[in-house]
Coordinates of C-alpha atoms and ligand atoms in Angstrom, one line a residue:
M1 CA 0.0 0.0 0.0
S2 CA 1.3 3.4 -0.9
S3 CA 0.5 6.5 1.2
K4 CA -1.3 9.3 -0.6
I5 CA -1.2 12.0 2.0
R6 CA 1.9 14.2 2.2
I7 CA 2.9 17.4 3.8
L8 CA 3.2 20.4 1.4
S9 CA 6.6 21.9 0.8
E10 CA 7.4 25.2 2.5
D11 CA 7.5 26.8 -0.9
L12 CA 4.0 25.7 -1.8
I13 CA 2.6 26.6 1.6
G14 CA 3.9 30.1 1.1
K15 CA 2.3 30.4 -2.4
I16 CA -1.0 29.2 -1.0
A17 CA -0.9 31.7 1.8
A18 CA 0.1 34.4 -0.7
G19 CA -2.9 33.6 -2.8
E20 CA -5.2 34.5 0.0
V21 CA -3.6 37.9 0.8
V22 CA -2.6 39.0 -2.7
E23 CA -5.3 38.9 -5.3
R24 CA -3.7 41.5 -7.6
P25 CA -1.2 44.3 -7.5
A26 CA -3.6 46.6 -5.7
S27 CA -3.6 44.2 -2.7
V28 CA 0.2 44.7 -2.5
V29 CA -0.2 48.4 -2.5
K30 CA -2.9 48.2 0.2
E31 CA -0.7 46.0 2.5
L32 CA 2.3 48.2 2.1
I33 CA 0.4 51.4 2.8
E34 CA -1.1 49.8 5.9
N35 CA 2.4 49.0 7.1
S36 CA 3.5 52.6 6.5
I37 CA 0.4 53.9 8.4
D38 CA 1.1 51.5 11.3
A39 CA 4.7 52.8 11.3
G40 CA 3.5 56.3 12.0
A41 CA 4.4 57.8 8.6
T42 CA 3.3 61.3 7.7
S43 CA 4.2 60.9 4.1
I44 CA 3.7 57.9 1.8
H45 CA 4.8 57.8 -1.8
C46 CA 3.7 55.1 -4.2
D47 CA 5.5 54.7 -7.4
I48 CA 3.8 52.2 -9.8
K49 CA 5.0 50.8 -13.1
A50 CA 2.7 49.1 -15.6
G51 CA -0.3 48.8 -13.3
G52 CA 2.0 47.3 -10.6
M53 CA 2.8 44.3 -12.7
E54 CA 6.3 45.6 -13.4
S55 CA 6.9 47.2 -10.1
I56 CA 5.4 48.7 -7.0
R57 CA 7.4 50.9 -4.7
V58 CA 6.0 52.3 -1.5
V59 CA 8.3 54.8 0.4
D60 CA 7.4 56.1 3.9
N61 CA 9.0 58.3 6.5
G62 CA 7.7 56.1 9.4
C63 CA 9.7 54.7 12.3
G64 CA 11.7 52.3 10.1
M65 CA 13.1 48.9 11.3
S66 CA 16.2 48.1 13.3
R67 CA 19.0 46.0 11.6
E68 CA 17.8 43.0 13.6
D69 CA 14.2 43.4 12.7
A70 CA 14.5 44.1 9.0
P71 CA 15.4 40.5 7.8
L72 CA 12.7 39.2 10.2
A73 CA 9.9 41.3 8.8
T74 CA 9.8 39.1 5.7
E75 CA 9.7 35.8 7.6
R76 CA 6.3 34.2 8.0
Y77 CA 4.2 35.1 11.1
A78 CA 6.7 37.8 12.1
T79 CA 5.0 40.8 13.5
S80 CA 5.6 43.6 16.0
K81 CA 1.9 44.2 16.4
V82 CA 0.5 41.3 18.3
K83 CA 2.2 39.4 21.2
N84 CA -0.5 37.2 22.6
E85 CA -4.1 36.0 22.0
E86 CA -5.4 38.8 24.2
D87 CA -4.0 41.4 21.7
L88 CA -5.8 39.7 18.9
Y89 CA -9.1 40.8 20.3
A90 CA -8.0 44.4 20.8
I91 CA -6.3 45.3 17.6
Q92 CA -5.4 48.9 17.2
T93 CA -3.2 48.6 14.1
L94 CA -4.1 47.9 10.5
G95 CA -1.8 44.9 10.3
F96 CA -1.6 42.0 12.9
R97 CA -1.0 38.7 11.2
G98 CA 2.6 39.1 10.1
E99 CA 1.6 37.7 6.8
A100 CA 1.8 40.4 4.2
L101 CA 5.5 40.9 3.6
P102 CA 6.4 37.2 3.5
S103 CA 3.4 36.5 1.3
I104 CA 4.3 39.2 -1.2
A105 CA 8.0 38.3 -1.0
S106 CA 7.2 34.6 -1.9
I107 CA 5.6 35.6 -5.3
S108 CA 7.9 38.4 -6.3
K109 CA 11.3 40.0 -6.2
M110 CA 11.3 42.2 -3.1
R111 CA 13.7 44.8 -2.0
L112 CA 13.2 46.3 1.4
I113 CA 15.3 49.2 2.5
T114 CA 14.9 50.6 6.0
R115 CA 16.5 52.6 8.8
D116 CA 15.2 53.4 12.2
G117 CA 16.0 56.5 14.3
T118 CA 18.8 54.9 16.3
S119 CA 20.8 53.4 13.4
Q120 CA 23.5 55.3 11.5
V121 CA 23.0 53.4 8.2
G122 CA 20.1 51.6 6.6
I123 CA 19.9 48.0 5.7
E124 CA 18.7 46.4 2.5
V125 CA 17.1 42.9 2.4
Y126 CA 16.6 41.5 -1.1
R127 CA 14.5 38.4 -1.7
E128 CA 13.5 36.4 -4.8
A129 CA 10.5 34.1 -4.5
G130 CA 10.9 34.4 -0.7
R131 CA 14.5 33.3 -0.7
E132 CA 16.9 35.7 0.9
V133 CA 19.5 36.7 -1.8
R134 CA 21.3 39.6 -0.1
V135 CA 21.4 41.5 3.1
C136 CA 23.7 44.5 3.2
D137 CA 24.2 48.1 4.5
V138 CA 22.9 51.0 2.4
G139 CA 22.5 54.7 2.9
S140 CA 18.9 55.5 3.7
P141 CA 16.8 58.2 5.4
V142 CA 14.8 57.1 8.4
G143 CA 11.8 55.2 7.2
T144 CA 11.1 52.3 4.9
S145 CA 11.0 51.6 1.2
V146 CA 9.6 48.4 -0.1
E147 CA 9.9 47.6 -3.8
V148 CA 8.1 44.7 -5.3
R149 CA 9.0 43.7 -8.9
N150 CA 7.7 41.0 -11.2
L151 CA 4.7 40.1 -9.1
F152 CA 3.5 36.5 -9.7
Y153 CA 6.6 35.8 -11.8
N154 CA 6.9 32.3 -10.2
T155 CA 3.1 31.6 -10.2
P156 CA 2.4 31.8 -14.0
V157 CA -1.2 30.8 -13.6
R158 CA -2.0 33.7 -11.3
R159 CA -0.1 36.0 -13.5
R160 CA -2.4 35.0 -16.4
F161 CA -5.4 36.2 -14.4
L162 CA -4.2 39.8 -14.3
K163 CA -6.1 42.3 -16.4
S164 CA -4.8 45.1 -18.5
V165 CA -2.4 47.8 -17.1
K166 CA -5.3 50.2 -17.1
T167 CA -7.6 47.9 -15.0
E168 CA -4.9 47.0 -12.5
F169 CA -3.9 50.6 -12.1
F170 CA -7.6 51.5 -11.6
H171 CA -7.7 49.2 -8.6
I172 CA -4.5 50.6 -7.2
H173 CA -5.8 54.1 -7.6
K174 CA -9.0 53.1 -5.8
V175 CA -7.0 51.6 -2.9
V176 CA -4.9 54.8 -2.5
D177 CA -8.0 57.0 -2.6
Q178 CA -9.6 54.8 0.1
M179 CA -6.6 55.1 2.3
A180 CA -6.0 58.8 1.6
L181 CA -9.6 59.7 2.4
S182 CA -9.3 58.3 5.9
K183 CA -5.9 59.7 6.8
P184 CA -5.8 63.4 6.1
T185 CA -2.8 63.9 8.4
I186 CA -0.7 61.8 6.0
Q187 CA 0.6 63.1 2.7
F188 CA -0.1 60.7 -0.2
R189 CA 1.5 60.8 -3.6
L190 CA 0.8 58.3 -6.4
V191 CA 2.8 58.1 -9.6
H192 CA 2.1 55.8 -12.5
D193 CA 4.7 55.3 -15.2
G194 CA 6.3 58.6 -14.3
R195 CA 3.0 60.5 -14.3
E196 CA 1.8 62.1 -11.0
I197 CA -1.8 60.9 -10.5
L198 CA -2.4 62.1 -7.0
N199 CA -0.5 64.3 -4.6
V200 CA -2.4 65.5 -1.5
P201 CA -0.7 67.4 1.3
K202 CA -1.3 66.6 4.9
T203 CA -4.0 68.5 6.7
D204 CA -5.9 68.5 10.0
D205 CA -9.2 69.1 8.3
P206 CA -10.8 65.9 7.0
S207 CA -13.1 67.9 4.7
I208 CA -10.1 69.4 2.8
R209 CA -8.9 65.8 2.1
I210 CA -12.4 64.8 1.0
E211 CA -12.5 67.7 -1.5
A212 CA -9.1 66.8 -2.8
I213 CA -10.0 63.1 -3.4
L214 CA -13.6 63.3 -4.5
G215 CA -13.5 66.7 -6.2
R216 CA -15.2 70.0 -5.5
D217 CA -18.6 69.2 -7.0
T218 CA -19.1 66.1 -4.9
Y219 CA -17.7 67.8 -1.8
E220 CA -20.3 70.6 -2.2
A221 CA -23.1 68.1 -2.2
L222 CA -22.1 66.7 1.1
T223 CA -23.4 67.4 4.6
P224 CA -21.9 66.2 7.8
V225 CA -23.4 63.5 10.0
E226 CA -22.7 62.6 13.6
F227 CA -23.8 60.1 16.2
R228 CA -22.4 59.3 19.6
D229 CA -23.4 57.1 22.6
E230 CA -21.5 55.0 25.2
T231 CA -20.5 52.3 22.8
I232 CA -20.2 53.7 19.4
S233 CA -19.2 57.0 17.8
L234 CA -19.8 57.9 14.2
M235 CA -18.9 60.9 12.1
G236 CA -18.7 61.5 8.4
Y237 CA -20.3 63.1 5.4
I238 CA -23.2 62.0 3.2
G239 CA -24.4 63.2 -0.2
V240 CA -27.7 65.0 -0.9
P241 CA -30.3 62.7 -2.3
M242 CA -30.2 64.4 -5.7
L243 CA -26.6 63.1 -6.2
T244 CA -26.7 59.4 -6.8
L245 CA -24.5 56.9 -8.6
S246 CA -25.2 53.6 -10.4
T247 CA -22.8 51.7 -8.2
A248 CA -21.8 51.6 -4.5
K249 CA -18.4 52.9 -5.3
S250 CA -18.8 56.1 -3.4
I251 CA -19.8 54.4 -0.2
F252 CA -16.7 54.6 2.0
T253 CA -16.9 53.0 5.4
Y254 CA -14.1 53.0 7.9
V255 CA -14.2 51.1 11.1
K256 CA -11.4 52.2 13.4
G257 CA -9.6 53.7 10.4
R258 CA -9.9 50.5 8.4
F259 CA -11.7 50.5 5.1
V260 CA -14.3 47.8 5.1
R261 CA -17.3 46.6 3.1
D262 CA -20.0 45.5 5.5
R263 CA -23.5 44.4 4.8
T264 CA -25.0 45.8 7.9
V265 CA -23.5 49.2 7.3
N266 CA -24.5 49.2 3.7
R267 CA -28.1 48.1 4.5
S268 CA -28.4 50.8 7.1
I269 CA -27.1 53.5 4.7
L270 CA -29.4 52.4 1.9
D271 CA -32.4 52.1 4.2
A272 CA -31.9 55.7 5.4
Y273 CA -32.1 56.8 1.8
R274 CA -34.9 54.4 0.9
T275 CA -37.6 56.8 -0.3
L276 CA -35.2 59.5 -1.2
I277 CA -33.4 58.0 -4.1
P278 CA -34.4 55.6 -6.9
R279 CA -34.2 51.9 -6.0
D280 CA -31.3 51.1 -8.3
R281 CA -29.2 54.1 -7.3
Y282 CA -26.5 54.5 -4.6
P283 CA -25.7 57.6 -2.5
I284 CA -22.4 59.0 -1.5
S285 CA -21.3 58.3 2.0
I286 CA -18.1 58.6 3.9
L287 CA -18.4 57.2 7.4
F288 CA -15.9 56.8 10.2
I289 CA -17.1 54.4 12.8
D290 CA -15.3 54.1 16.1
L291 CA -16.0 51.6 18.7
S292 CA -14.1 49.6 21.3
P293 CA -11.8 47.0 19.6
H294 CA -13.5 44.4 21.8
R295 CA -16.7 45.0 20.0
I296 CA -15.4 44.0 16.6
D297 CA -13.5 41.0 15.2
V298 CA -11.2 42.1 12.3
N299 CA -9.7 38.6 12.0
V300 CA -12.4 37.1 9.7
H301 CA -11.1 37.7 6.2
P302 CA -7.7 37.2 4.6
T303 CA -7.6 40.7 3.1
K304 CA -9.1 42.2 6.3
R305 CA -11.8 43.8 4.1
E306 CA -14.6 42.4 6.2
I307 CA -15.1 42.6 9.9
R308 CA -17.6 41.2 12.4
F309 CA -19.5 43.5 14.7
R310 CA -20.5 42.0 18.1
D311 CA -23.7 44.0 18.0
Q312 CA -24.9 44.6 14.5
K313 CA -28.2 46.1 15.5
K314 CA -26.5 48.9 17.4
V315 CA -24.3 49.7 14.4
Y316 CA -27.4 49.7 12.2
R317 CA -29.3 52.0 14.4
A318 CA -26.5 54.4 15.0
I319 CA -26.0 54.9 11.2
H320 CA -29.7 55.0 10.5
L321 CA -30.3 57.7 13.1
A322 CA -27.3 59.8 12.1
L323 CA -28.3 59.8 8.5
Q324 CA -32.0 60.2 8.9
S325 CA -31.7 63.2 11.1
Q326 CA -29.6 64.9 8.5
L327 CA -31.5 63.8 5.4
K328 CA -34.8 64.9 7.0
A329 CA -33.7 68.5 6.6
G330 CA -34.2 68.3 2.8
P331 CA -32.7 71.2 1.0
A332 CA -31.2 72.4 4.2
D333 CA -30.1 75.9 5.1
A334 CA -26.5 74.7 5.4
R335 CA -26.5 73.9 1.7
I336 CA -27.9 77.2 0.9
S337 CA -25.4 79.1 3.0
R338 CA -22.6 77.3 1.5
A339 CA -23.8 78.0 -2.0
I340 CA -24.3 81.6 -1.2
E341 CA -20.8 81.7 0.1
T342 CA -19.4 80.0 -3.0
Y343 CA -21.3 82.4 -5.1
W344 CA -19.7 85.5 -3.5
Q345 CA -16.3 84.0 -3.2
K346 CA -16.3 83.3 -6.9
K347 CA -17.0 87.0 -7.3
G348 CA -13.9 87.6 -5.2
V349 CA -15.6 88.5 -1.9
H350 CA -14.5 86.5 1.1
G351 CA -16.8 86.6 4.1
E352 CA -19.1 84.4 6.1
I353 CA -22.7 83.8 7.0
R354 CA -23.4 85.4 10.4
E355 CA -25.3 83.1 12.6
E356 CA -27.2 85.8 14.5
T357 CA -28.5 87.7 11.6
G358 CA -28.2 85.2 8.7
E359 CA -26.4 87.9 6.7
Y360 CA -23.4 87.4 4.6
G361 CA -20.6 89.8 5.1
R362 CA -16.8 90.1 5.3
A363 CA -15.1 88.4 8.1
G364 CA -14.3 91.0 10.8
G365 CA -17.5 92.8 9.8
E366 CA -16.2 96.2 8.7
E367 CA -19.2 98.3 8.2
G368 CA -20.7 99.4 5.0
G369 CA -19.9 96.2 3.1
R370 CA -22.5 93.9 4.5
N371 CA -25.8 95.1 3.3
R372 CA -24.4 96.1 0.0
L373 CA -23.2 92.5 -0.5
F374 CA -26.4 91.0 0.7
P375 CA -29.4 91.6 -1.5
E376 CA -32.8 91.8 0.1
F377 CA -34.0 88.3 -1.0
F378 CA -31.0 86.6 0.6
R379 CA -32.0 88.1 3.9
E380 CA -35.6 86.9 3.4
A381 CA -34.4 83.4 2.7
Q382 CA -33.4 83.0 6.4
P383 CA -34.0 82.0 9.0
G384 CA -36.9 80.2 7.1
G385 CA -36.1 77.2 5.0
F386 CA -35.5 76.7 1.4
Y387 CA -39.1 76.5 0.2
S388 CA -40.3 79.5 2.1
S389 CA -37.6 81.5 0.4
L390 CA -39.1 80.8 -3.0
F391 CA -41.5 83.2 -4.8
P392 CA -43.7 81.4 -7.4
L393 CA -43.8 83.2 -10.7
G394 CA -46.0 80.9 -12.6
Q395 CA -46.3 77.5 -14.2
I396 CA -45.0 76.1 -17.4
G397 CA -46.4 73.2 -19.3
A398 CA -49.0 72.9 -16.6
T399 CA -46.4 70.7 -15.0
Y400 CA -43.6 72.8 -13.5
I401 CA -43.8 75.7 -11.1
V402 CA -41.2 78.4 -11.8
C403 CA -39.9 80.3 -8.8
Q404 CA -37.5 83.0 -8.0
G405 CA -35.1 81.7 -5.3
P406 CA -32.3 83.1 -3.3
Q407 CA -29.7 81.8 -5.7
G408 CA -31.5 82.2 -9.0
L409 CA -34.2 80.2 -10.8
V410 CA -35.9 77.3 -9.1
I411 CA -38.2 74.9 -11.0
I412 CA -40.5 72.5 -9.1
D413 CA -42.0 69.4 -10.4
Q414 CA -45.5 69.7 -9.0
H415 CA -46.3 66.0 -9.1
A416 CA -43.1 64.9 -7.4
A417 CA -43.5 67.7 -4.8
H418 CA -47.1 66.8 -4.0
E419 CA -46.2 63.1 -3.9
R420 CA -43.7 63.8 -1.1
V421 CA -46.1 66.0 0.7
L422 CA -48.8 63.2 0.7
F423 CA -46.3 60.5 1.6
E424 CA -45.0 62.4 4.6
K425 CA -48.6 63.1 5.6
L426 CA -49.5 59.4 5.5
K427 CA -46.4 58.6 7.6
H428 CA -47.3 61.3 10.0
Q429 CA -50.9 60.1 10.4
L430 CA -49.8 56.5 10.9
G431 CA -47.2 57.6 13.5
N432 CA -49.8 59.7 15.4
A433 CA -52.8 57.4 15.5
A434 CA -53.9 55.9 12.3
V435 CA -54.1 56.7 8.6
V436 CA -57.2 58.9 8.1
R437 CA -59.5 56.8 6.0
Q438 CA -62.6 57.4 4.1
V439 CA -65.3 54.8 4.2
L440 CA -66.8 54.5 0.7
L441 CA -70.5 55.1 0.4
F442 CA -70.6 52.3 -2.1
P443 CA -67.9 49.6 -1.7
H444 CA -65.8 49.3 -4.8
V445 CA -66.3 45.8 -6.2
M446 CA -63.5 44.3 -8.3
E447 CA -62.2 41.1 -9.8
L448 CA -58.8 39.7 -8.7
S449 CA -56.7 37.0 -10.3
P450 CA -55.6 34.0 -8.1
A451 CA -52.1 35.5 -7.8
E452 CA -53.5 38.9 -6.8
E453 CA -55.9 37.2 -4.3
H454 CA -52.9 35.5 -2.8
I455 CA -51.1 38.9 -2.2
V456 CA -54.3 40.5 -0.8
G457 CA -54.5 37.5 1.6
L458 CA -50.9 38.0 2.7
Y459 CA -51.2 41.7 3.3
K460 CA -54.9 42.1 4.4
D461 CA -54.1 43.1 7.9
E462 CA -51.4 45.5 7.0
L463 CA -53.4 47.1 4.3
E464 CA -56.2 47.7 6.8
K465 CA -53.8 49.4 9.1
L466 CA -52.8 51.6 6.3
G467 CA -56.4 52.7 5.6
M468 CA -57.4 50.2 3.0
E469 CA -60.0 47.6 3.7
I470 CA -60.5 44.8 1.2
E471 CA -62.9 42.0 1.8
A472 CA -63.8 38.8 -0.1
F473 CA -67.1 39.2 -1.8
G474 CA -67.6 35.7 -3.1
G475 CA -65.7 33.8 -5.7
T476 CA -63.0 35.9 -7.4
T477 CA -64.8 39.2 -6.4
F478 CA -63.5 41.5 -3.8
A479 CA -64.9 44.7 -2.2
V480 CA -62.9 47.7 -1.3
R481 CA -64.7 49.3 1.7
S482 CA -62.4 52.1 2.7
V483 CA -59.3 53.9 1.4
P484 CA -57.0 56.5 2.9
Q485 CA -58.4 60.0 2.6
V486 CA -55.6 61.3 0.4
V487 CA -56.6 59.0 -2.4
A488 CA -60.3 59.3 -2.0
G489 CA -61.9 60.2 -5.3
E490 CA -59.0 58.5 -7.3
N491 CA -59.4 55.5 -9.5
I492 CA -59.6 52.7 -6.8
E493 CA -59.2 49.8 -9.1
S494 CA -55.9 50.9 -10.5
L495 CA -54.6 51.9 -7.1
V496 CA -55.3 48.5 -5.7
K497 CA -53.8 46.7 -8.7
D498 CA -50.7 48.9 -8.5
I499 CA -50.2 48.1 -4.8
I500 CA -50.6 44.4 -5.4
G501 CA -48.3 44.5 -8.4
D502 CA -45.6 46.2 -6.4
L503 CA -45.9 43.9 -3.4
A504 CA -45.6 40.9 -5.8
S505 CA -42.7 42.3 -7.8
E506 CA -39.9 40.8 -5.6
D507 CA -39.2 37.3 -4.5
R508 CA -39.2 38.2 -0.9
S509 CA -42.3 39.9 0.3
P510 CA -41.4 43.2 1.9
R511 CA -42.4 43.6 5.6
G512 CA -42.4 46.2 8.3
E513 CA -41.3 49.7 7.5
A514 CA -40.1 48.9 4.0
M515 CA -43.5 47.5 3.1
T516 CA -45.4 50.5 4.6
E517 CA -43.2 52.9 2.7
R518 CA -43.8 51.1 -0.6
I519 CA -47.5 51.1 -0.1
F520 CA -47.5 54.8 0.9
T521 CA -45.4 55.6 -2.1
I522 CA -48.0 54.2 -4.4
M523 CA -50.9 55.8 -2.5
A524 CA -49.1 59.2 -2.6
C525 CA -48.4 58.8 -6.3
H526 CA -52.1 58.1 -7.0
G527 CA -53.3 60.9 -4.7
A528 CA -50.9 63.5 -6.0
M529 CA -51.8 66.2 -8.5
R530 CA -50.8 65.1 -12.0
G531 CA -48.4 66.9 -14.2
N532 CA -50.4 68.6 -16.9
R533 CA -52.7 70.4 -14.5
A534 CA -53.1 74.1 -14.4
L535 CA -52.7 75.5 -10.8
R536 CA -54.0 78.6 -9.3
D537 CA -51.6 81.0 -7.4
E538 CA -52.9 79.9 -4.1
E539 CA -52.4 76.2 -5.0
M540 CA -48.8 76.9 -5.8
Q541 CA -48.3 78.8 -2.6
T542 CA -49.9 76.0 -0.5
L543 CA -47.7 73.4 -2.1
L544 CA -44.6 75.5 -1.2
S545 CA -45.7 76.0 2.3
D546 CA -46.5 72.3 2.7
L547 CA -43.1 71.4 1.4
E548 CA -41.6 73.8 3.9
K549 CA -43.3 71.9 6.8
I550 CA -42.3 68.4 5.9
D551 CA -39.1 66.4 6.3
F552 CA -37.2 64.8 3.4
A553 CA -38.5 67.5 0.9
S554 CA -35.8 67.2 -1.7
T555 CA -37.0 64.1 -3.6
C556 CA -40.3 62.3 -4.2
P557 CA -40.7 58.9 -2.6
H558 CA -39.5 57.2 -5.8
G559 CA -36.3 59.2 -5.5
R560 CA -36.9 61.7 -8.3
P561 CA -35.9 65.3 -7.5
I562 CA -38.6 67.7 -6.5
F563 CA -36.7 70.8 -7.6
S564 CA -33.9 71.9 -9.8
E565 CA -32.0 75.1 -9.7
I566 CA -30.3 77.3 -12.3
D567 CA -28.3 79.6 -10.1
Y568 CA -27.1 83.1 -11.0
P569 CA -23.6 82.1 -11.9
H570 CA -25.0 79.6 -14.3
L571 CA -27.4 82.2 -15.7
D572 CA -24.5 84.7 -16.0
K573 CA -22.6 82.1 -18.0
L574 CA -25.6 81.4 -20.3
F575 CA -25.7 85.1 -21.1
K576 CA -21.9 85.5 -21.2
R577 CA -21.9 88.1 -18.4
K578 CA -18.6 88.5 -16.7
Ligands
LIG601 P1 1.9 42.8 10.0 O1 1.6 44.2 9.4 O2 0.6 42.0 10.1 O3 2.6 42.9 11.3 P2 3.6 42.5 7.8 O4 4.2 41.2 7.2 O5 2.9 43.4 7.0 O6 2.8 42.0 9.0 O7 4.9 43.2 8.4 C1 5.7 42.5 9.4 C2 6.4 43.5 10.3 O8 7.3 44.3 9.6 C3 5.4 44.5 11.0 O9 4.8 44.0 12.1 C4 6.4 45.7 11.2 O10 7.0 45.5 12.5 C5 7.4 45.6 10.2 N1 7.1 46.5 9.1 C6 6.6 46.3 7.9 N2 6.5 47.4 7.1 C7 7.0 48.4 7.8 C8 7.2 49.8 7.6 N3 6.8 50.4 6.4 N4 7.8 50.5 8.6 C9 8.2 50.0 9.7 N5 8.0 48.6 10.0 C10 7.4 47.8 9.1
LIG602 MG1 1.1 44.5 7.5

C-alpha cells in the first residue's frame, strides 16, 4: 500500500498563503500602505509601473526597522503588532498577522530598505520568491521603502489572471483613494509610469482631504453627520439625495480607520435613503465608525476587508439615526449658506454667514460692506427654510412651477412635490394614531386573479392598518370598503392593482417599514396632482408652504428630484456676463 497524504513543501505553503492575501497588484499596495500607516508615517509615496505588474514601490517616513528586525519582517508570522491571544481581540493597528510581507515576497522579487532613528546606516534585504538573496548596508533616510518587482513571476497561472495595465492601475488608484480619504494627516503621492496621478498634502481638516480626493462638485453636495453614545461613535459626510450613482463605489466606510465593506453598514445607509433615491441608485457616504476594539473582530477575512460586529443592531441603528436626522432636513439651510458663500467667493468677496443675523458679510465685519453685499432676497431666505424662500412666478407646461429663489431660478415638479407631501402626511398620520380613512359610500367591487388574491390574503391586515379595507365578496370578487383619505376620489381599481403588483414584484415579500413605505409611495403617487394640470396661485403657494413643513423634501418617494436650480452664476454664464 502506498500513502497518498503528504505534507506540502514550505514553498507551496507560502504560495497558497500568498494567494489569500494577494489577489492583484492593488492588494500589495494596500498592505504596504497599511504598514506605512502603522509605522506612523506622515508621508507615503507610491511609485507604480505598468499597473503594478512591473513594479510597485512604497516609500514612507515612518519609524523604520532596526537592523535585527528588517530581515525578520519578511519571515512568516513575524509581526511587531500582536504578542498574545489577548492582543488579537483588541487590535489597534491595521496589520496584525505578520503575513503580508512574506506572502508578497514569496511571489515576487522584493527589495526592502529601511532605517530606524537609532541606526547610522540603513539595511537592505533582497529576496526572490521568498529566498533571501542579499542583506547589506545601504545609505537611507529614516523610514522604509519596499519595492516589489515582477509580481506573480513564479506563479504563472495567477499571472495570467491579471487584467490590463489600465484595469490593474484603476484598482491601485482606488485603494490609494480609500486610504488617503481616511488619513488626512498623511501626505499621499501616487505616480504611475512617471506621471503624477495624486498628490495630497497633509491637513488636520478631513473635509479638505475629501474635497481633494472626491472633487469640488461632490464635496459641495455633502453634509456632515454625527452620532455618539456610550458604545459607538460615528462621524462623516453624506451626499444630498439628488446626487446618486449607479454603483456603490462612493460608499466609503471605515471602522477604526480600516476601510471595510460591510452588509449591515450598507443596509443601514441604503435604508436611510430608501424613499429619497431611486431603488437602483446609490448615495455618496463617507463614514468613520469608532467603537471599542472588543466589539469587533477584524480577523475574519484574509484581506481584512470584512469585519464582524458584536452588536450589528447597534451599528445599524447608529448609522440610521445619524443619516435620517440629516436627510430629513431636505434642501437644508446649510447647503444654501454654502452655495451663497461660494457664489460671492467666486466674485472675489470673502466673508461668512453670520449666525445671529443670517447675513453674509466680510469676516471681521467692517461696516458698509455687509448690506451692499447681501441683497434683500437673501435676507428673506433666512431663517426660514428653502421653500419659504421661493417666490412662485407661474407655471410652465402645466407641470412645472417656476420660482425666484435666493440663488436664482428654481423649478419645481408639481407632481413629485405633491407626492412627497402626501407621503409624509400618510407617515405622520400612521405615527400619530392611524391613517385617516374614508369609508366608501358604495364599496368598490372588483375582480382579482388568483395571484392577486394571494397577495391580498398575505397583506390584508397590513393594508387595513394603512387605511385600505379589502374584503372577499364571493368567488373571485372583492370589495374595497375604505381607502386613505388622500386617495379618495381617485381610481380605486388601478390603485389596488398597482399596490398588489408592487408587493408581488420581488421574490421576498417586503415587511415592516419597507412595506409600509412602498404602499404609501403608491398611494401618494395616486393621490398627488398630476403633471399637466393648471394650478392657481394659491395652490402653488400652498404646495410650497406644505413642502416647507415636511421632512425629506428634496425628492419624491421614488427618488426623483422635487426641484432643480439654475443659479445666478449659471445664468450669468448662459448670457456671457462677466
Ligand atoms: P503585520 O503588518 O501584520 O505585522 P507584515 O508582514 O505586513 O505584518 O509586516 C511585518 C512587520 O514588519 C510589521 O509588524 C512591522 O514590524 C514591520 N514593518 C513592515 N512594514 C513596515 C514599515 N513600512 N515601517 C516599519 N515597519 C514595518
Ligand atoms: Mg502589514
